[in-house]
PDB file of C-alpha atoms in Angstrom:
ATOM      1  CA  MET A  13      33.527  32.936  19.496  1.00  0.00           C
ATOM      2  CA  SER A  14      35.735  32.786  22.138  1.00  0.00           C
ATOM      3  CA  PHE A  15      35.128  31.372  25.669  1.00  0.00           C
ATOM      4  CA  PRO A  16      35.983  32.900  28.890  1.00  0.00           C
ATOM      5  CA  ALA A  17      38.355  30.332  31.002  1.00  0.00           C
ATOM      6  CA  HIS A  18      35.473  30.121  33.689  1.00  0.00           C
ATOM      7  CA  GLN A  19      33.124  28.356  31.228  1.00  0.00           C
ATOM      8  CA  SER A  20      32.461  25.009  31.770  1.00  0.00           C
ATOM      9  CA  LEU A  21      34.160  22.062  29.801  1.00  0.00           C
ATOM     10  CA  GLN A  22      30.670  20.830  29.069  1.00  0.00           C
ATOM     11  CA  GLU A  23      29.528  23.945  27.681  1.00  0.00           C
ATOM     12  CA  LEU A  24      32.232  23.853  25.333  1.00  0.00           C
ATOM     13  CA  TYR A  25      31.508  20.447  24.279  1.00  0.00           C
ATOM     14  CA  VAL A  26      27.997  21.380  23.668  1.00  0.00           C
ATOM     15  CA  SER A  27      29.009  24.378  21.571  1.00  0.00           C
ATOM     16  CA  CYS A  28      32.135  23.434  19.878  1.00  0.00           C
ATOM     17  CA  HIS A  29      32.073  19.617  19.477  1.00  0.00           C
ATOM     18  CA  GLY A  30      30.261  19.523  15.859  1.00  0.00           C
ATOM     19  CA  GLU A  31      32.506  22.448  14.658  1.00  0.00           C
ATOM     20  CA  LEU A  32      35.576  20.998  15.583  1.00  0.00           C
ATOM     21  CA  GLU A  33      34.439  17.393  14.072  1.00  0.00           C
ATOM     22  CA  THR A  34      33.656  18.971  10.741  1.00  0.00           C
ATOM     23  CA  VAL A  35      37.127  21.003  10.493  1.00  0.00           C
ATOM     24  CA  LEU A  36      38.884  17.582  11.585  1.00  0.00           C
ATOM     25  CA  TYR A  37      37.157  15.962   8.647  1.00  0.00           C
ATOM     26  CA  SER A  38      37.381  18.445   6.289  1.00  0.00           C
ATOM     27  CA  ARG A  39      41.184  17.480   6.415  1.00  0.00           C
ATOM     28  CA  LEU A  40      40.917  13.951   6.989  1.00  0.00           C
ATOM     29  CA  ARG A  41      38.052  12.692   4.871  1.00  0.00           C
ATOM     30  CA  CYS A  42      37.377  10.009   7.263  1.00  0.00           C
ATOM     31  CA  ARG A  43      34.480  10.498   9.887  1.00  0.00           C
ATOM     32  CA  GLU A  44      35.956   7.880  12.066  1.00  0.00           C
ATOM     33  CA  THR A  45      39.291   9.142  12.672  1.00  0.00           C
ATOM     34  CA  ALA A  46      37.939  12.755  12.715  1.00  0.00           C
ATOM     35  CA  ALA A  47      35.751  11.852  15.512  1.00  0.00           C
ATOM     36  CA  ASP A  48      38.383   9.901  17.562  1.00  0.00           C
ATOM     37  CA  ILE A  49      40.715  12.977  17.211  1.00  0.00           C
ATOM     38  CA  CYS A  50      37.873  15.289  18.408  1.00  0.00           C
ATOM     39  CA  GLN A  51      37.255  13.281  21.372  1.00  0.00           C
ATOM     40  CA  GLU A  52      40.952  13.033  22.177  1.00  0.00           C
ATOM     41  CA  ALA A  53      41.322  16.785  22.214  1.00  0.00           C
ATOM     42  CA  PHE A  54      38.284  16.917  24.395  1.00  0.00           C
ATOM     43  CA  VAL A  55      39.966  14.238  26.795  1.00  0.00           C
ATOM     44  CA  ARG A  56      43.005  15.887  27.169  1.00  0.00           C
ATOM     45  CA  LEU A  57      41.484  19.035  27.857  1.00  0.00           C
ATOM     46  CA  CYS A  58      39.252  17.716  30.741  1.00  0.00           C
ATOM     47  CA  ARG A  59      42.445  15.694  31.960  1.00  0.00           C
ATOM     48  CA  SER A  60      44.351  19.464  32.097  1.00  0.00           C
ATOM     49  CA  GLU A  61      44.804  19.998  35.947  1.00  0.00           C
ATOM     50  CA  ASP A  62      44.583  23.832  35.808  1.00  0.00           C
ATOM     51  CA  LEU A  63      43.190  25.513  32.619  1.00  0.00           C
ATOM     52  CA  SER A  64      42.806  29.205  34.716  1.00  0.00           C
ATOM     53  CA  GLY A  65      46.014  30.208  32.606  1.00  0.00           C
ATOM     54  CA  VAL A  66      44.007  29.933  29.187  1.00  0.00           C
ATOM     55  CA  GLY A  67      42.453  32.710  28.179  1.00  0.00           C
ATOM     56  CA  ASN A  68      40.376  31.055  25.321  1.00  0.00           C
ATOM     57  CA  LEU A  69      39.035  27.396  25.915  1.00  0.00           C
ATOM     58  CA  LYS A  70      38.176  27.219  22.108  1.00  0.00           C
ATOM     59  CA  ALA A  71      41.119  28.214  20.572  1.00  0.00           C
ATOM     60  CA  TYR A  72      42.955  25.894  23.108  1.00  0.00           C
ATOM     61  CA  LEU A  73      40.779  23.112  22.043  1.00  0.00           C
ATOM     62  CA  PHE A  74      41.551  23.700  18.380  1.00  0.00           C
ATOM     63  CA  ARG A  75      45.148  24.075  18.724  1.00  0.00           C
ATOM     64  CA  THR A  76      45.178  20.499  20.569  1.00  0.00           C
ATOM     65  CA  ALA A  77      43.230  18.865  18.267  1.00  0.00           C
ATOM     66  CA  GLN A  78      45.763  20.620  15.593  1.00  0.00           C
ATOM     67  CA  ASN A  79      48.243  18.756  17.265  1.00  0.00           C
ATOM     68  CA  LEU A  80      46.926  15.604  17.232  1.00  0.00           C
ATOM     69  CA  LEU A  81      46.300  15.708  14.010  1.00  0.00           C
ATOM     70  CA  ILE A  82      49.537  16.560  13.361  1.00  0.00           C
ATOM     71  CA  ASP A  83      50.518  13.291  15.367  1.00  0.00           C
ATOM     72  CA  TYR A  84      47.948  11.135  13.472  1.00  0.00           C
ATOM     73  CA  TYR A  85      49.668  12.439  10.238  1.00  0.00           C
ATOM     74  CA  ARG A  86      53.197  11.351  11.310  1.00  0.00           C
ATOM     75  CA  SER A  87      51.757   8.119  12.988  1.00  0.00           C
ATOM     76  CA  GLN A  88      50.390   7.519   9.307  1.00  0.00           C
ATOM     77  CA  THR A  89      53.782   8.460   7.472  1.00  0.00           C
ATOM     78  CA  VAL A  90      55.747   6.011   9.947  1.00  0.00           C
ATOM     79  CA  ARG A  91      53.198   3.134   9.188  1.00  0.00           C
ATOM     80  CA  SER A  92      52.938   3.582   5.098  1.00  0.00           C
ATOM     81  CA  ALA A  93      56.592   3.517   5.175  1.00  0.00           C
ATOM     82  CA  ALA A  94      56.455   0.495   6.792  1.00  0.00           C
ATOM     83  CA  ILE A  95      53.980  -1.356   4.459  1.00  0.00           C
ATOM     84  CA  VAL A  96      55.672  -3.035   1.574  1.00  0.00           C
ATOM     85  CA  GLU A  97      53.792  -3.357  -1.686  1.00  0.00           C
ATOM     86  CA  TRP A  98      52.944  -6.742  -3.084  1.00  0.00           C
ATOM     87  CA  PRO A  99      53.621  -7.265  -6.775  1.00  0.00           C
ATOM     88  CA  GLU A 100      50.177  -8.529  -8.209  1.00  0.00           C
ATOM     89  CA  ASP A 101      51.306 -10.675 -10.823  1.00  0.00           C
ATOM     90  CA  THR A 102      53.505 -12.820  -8.671  1.00  0.00           C
ATOM     91  CA  PRO A 103      52.165 -15.159  -6.104  1.00  0.00           C
ATOM     92  CA  PRO A 104      54.159 -15.577  -2.765  1.00  0.00           C
ATOM     93  CA  GLU A 105      56.416 -17.972  -2.164  1.00  0.00           C
ATOM     94  CA  VAL A 106      54.970 -20.566   0.236  1.00  0.00           C
ATOM     95  CA  GLU A 107      57.515 -21.975   2.284  1.00  0.00           C
ATOM     96  CA  ASP A 108      56.977 -25.792   3.241  1.00  0.00           C
ATOM     97  CA  LEU A 109      56.185 -25.522   7.012  1.00  0.00           C
ATOM     98  CA  ARG A 110      55.647 -29.206   7.299  1.00  0.00           C
ATOM     99  CA  CYS A 111      59.455 -30.496   7.767  1.00  0.00           C
ATOM    100  CA  ALA A 112      60.893 -30.955  11.400  1.00  0.00           C
ATOM    101  CA  GLU A 113      63.391 -28.765  10.670  1.00  0.00           C
ATOM    102  CA  THR A 114      61.549 -25.566  10.003  1.00  0.00           C
ATOM    103  CA  VAL A 115      59.581 -26.407  12.742  1.00  0.00           C
ATOM    104  CA  ALA A 116      62.414 -26.707  14.979  1.00  0.00           C
ATOM    105  CA  LEU A 117      63.826 -23.335  13.799  1.00  0.00           C
ATOM    106  CA  GLY A 118      60.491 -21.876  14.067  1.00  0.00           C
ATOM    107  CA  GLU A 119      60.513 -22.750  18.012  1.00  0.00           C
ATOM    108  CA  GLN A 120      64.291 -21.438  18.562  1.00  0.00           C
ATOM    109  CA  ASP A 121      63.133 -18.173  16.902  1.00  0.00           C
ATOM    110  CA  LEU A 122      59.630 -18.012  19.233  1.00  0.00           C
ATOM    111  CA  ASP A 123      62.015 -18.953  22.176  1.00  0.00           C
ATOM    112  CA  ARG A 124      64.527 -16.078  21.173  1.00  0.00           C
ATOM    113  CA  LEU A 125      61.632 -13.841  20.772  1.00  0.00           C
ATOM    114  CA  ILE A 126      60.156 -14.550  24.051  1.00  0.00           C
ATOM    115  CA  GLU A 127      63.330 -14.031  26.032  1.00  0.00           C
ATOM    116  CA  GLY A 128      63.977 -10.656  24.131  1.00  0.00           C
ATOM    117  CA  MET A 129      60.678  -9.091  24.973  1.00  0.00           C
ATOM    118  CA  SER A 130      61.400  -9.959  28.773  1.00  0.00           C
ATOM    119  CA  ASN A 131      64.427  -6.927  28.119  1.00  0.00           C
ATOM    120  CA  LEU A 132      61.249  -4.558  27.385  1.00  0.00           C
ATOM    121  CA  SER A 133      59.514  -2.696  30.156  1.00  0.00           C
ATOM    122  CA  PRO A 134      56.312  -4.255  31.534  1.00  0.00           C
ATOM    123  CA  LEU A 135      54.711  -1.297  29.932  1.00  0.00           C
ATOM    124  CA  CYS A 136      55.595  -2.163  26.640  1.00  0.00           C
ATOM    125  CA  GLN A 137      55.369  -5.702  27.165  1.00  0.00           C
ATOM    126  CA  ARG A 138      51.597  -5.010  28.385  1.00  0.00           C
ATOM    127  CA  ILE A 139      50.890  -2.681  25.472  1.00  0.00           C
ATOM    128  CA  PHE A 140      52.344  -4.850  22.891  1.00  0.00           C
ATOM    129  CA  TYR A 141      50.439  -7.929  24.364  1.00  0.00           C
ATOM    130  CA  LEU A 142      47.297  -5.831  24.186  1.00  0.00           C
ATOM    131  CA  ASN A 143      47.598  -4.686  20.637  1.00  0.00           C
ATOM    132  CA  ARG A 144      49.051  -8.237  19.074  1.00  0.00           C
ATOM    133  CA  PHE A 145      47.666 -11.119  21.284  1.00  0.00           C
ATOM    134  CA  GLU A 146      44.299  -9.163  22.158  1.00  0.00           C
ATOM    135  CA  GLY A 147      43.379  -7.204  19.268  1.00  0.00           C
ATOM    136  CA  LEU A 148      42.862  -4.008  20.811  1.00  0.00           C
ATOM    137  CA  ARG A 149      43.270  -0.829  19.006  1.00  0.00           C
ATOM    138  CA  GLN A 150      45.877   1.659  20.077  1.00  0.00           C
ATOM    139  CA  ARG A 151      43.226   4.023  21.354  1.00  0.00           C
ATOM    140  CA  GLU A 152      41.576   1.567  23.741  1.00  0.00           C
ATOM    141  CA  ILE A 153      44.737   0.484  25.326  1.00  0.00           C
ATOM    142  CA  ALA A 154      45.373   4.281  26.165  1.00  0.00           C
ATOM    143  CA  GLU A 155      41.906   4.489  27.395  1.00  0.00           C
ATOM    144  CA  MET A 156      42.452   1.311  29.522  1.00  0.00           C
ATOM    145  CA  LEU A 157      46.018   1.953  30.860  1.00  0.00           C
ATOM    146  CA  ASN A 158      45.018   5.756  31.254  1.00  0.00           C
ATOM    147  CA  ILE A 159      47.996   6.645  29.354  1.00  0.00           C
ATOM    148  CA  SER A 160      48.452   9.018  25.754  1.00  0.00           C
ATOM    149  CA  LEU A 161      47.747   7.540  22.414  1.00  0.00           C
ATOM    150  CA  ARG A 162      51.486   8.444  21.768  1.00  0.00           C
ATOM    151  CA  THR A 163      52.907   6.639  24.482  1.00  0.00           C
ATOM    152  CA  VAL A 164      51.058   3.427  22.946  1.00  0.00           C
ATOM    153  CA  GLU A 165      52.229   4.268  19.600  1.00  0.00           C
ATOM    154  CA  GLU A 166      55.771   4.598  20.805  1.00  0.00           C
ATOM    155  CA  ASN A 167      56.085   1.327  22.859  1.00  0.00           C
ATOM    156  CA  ILE A 168      54.321  -0.709  20.103  1.00  0.00           C
ATOM    157  CA  LYS A 169      56.962   0.779  17.611  1.00  0.00           C
ATOM    158  CA  LYS A 170      59.554   0.121  20.317  1.00  0.00           C
ATOM    159  CA  ALA A 171      58.472  -3.342  20.377  1.00  0.00           C
ATOM    160  CA  LEU A 172      58.480  -4.135  16.929  1.00  0.00           C
ATOM    161  CA  VAL A 173      61.927  -2.744  16.515  1.00  0.00           C
ATOM    162  CA  HIS A 174      62.866  -5.008  19.079  1.00  0.00           C
ATOM    163  CA  CYS A 175      61.766  -7.869  17.820  1.00  0.00           C
ATOM    164  CA  ALA A 176      62.927  -7.332  14.316  1.00  0.00           C
ATOM    165  CA  LYS A 177      66.295  -6.743  16.062  1.00  0.00           C
ATOM    166  CA  THR A 178      65.883 -10.131  17.971  1.00  0.00           C
ATOM    167  CA  LEU A 179      64.999 -12.189  14.938  1.00  0.00           C
ATOM    168  CA  GLY A 180      67.340 -10.350  12.954  1.00  0.00           C
ATOM    169  CA  GLN A 181      69.978 -11.464  15.188  1.00  0.00           C
ATOM    170  CA  SER A 182      69.127 -15.093  15.254  1.00  0.00           C
ATOM    171  CA  THR A 183      69.455 -15.639  11.151  1.00  0.00           C
TER     172      THR A 183
END
């Protein structure tokens, strides 16, 4: 079924929401993520300033969702590469944090980290703060700040890399 350009987005939502979410679920096998990507595709379509050049809104919507799905897979690949497997049979060595020297070194690292964070853009600092200290999900931050999910992901990644470099320089 194709939709003429003049058809309202509301009609498109009613007609295609279930189908799009089902297609996304068949690829992801996660209802929550499929629903999130489906919603984001509709949000992006709604935010488009001019859809008059789009001949087939349904195809455009599904292409938008496909691109979001690709972005999701890319972010998952990056995320899974960053996760380190912990060997099950070896308990982690716990550093004794009670000595004054360890506390002093930790405070120095924290001071360096705070100072280093000031080199990031205010947007990057805010996104990182909302994610790491307020516990907001990336999608929530994107909606709160009215920016794309990709911008949120990129800024969190930038902040984490910056933190790692800052702490790496201190050792």
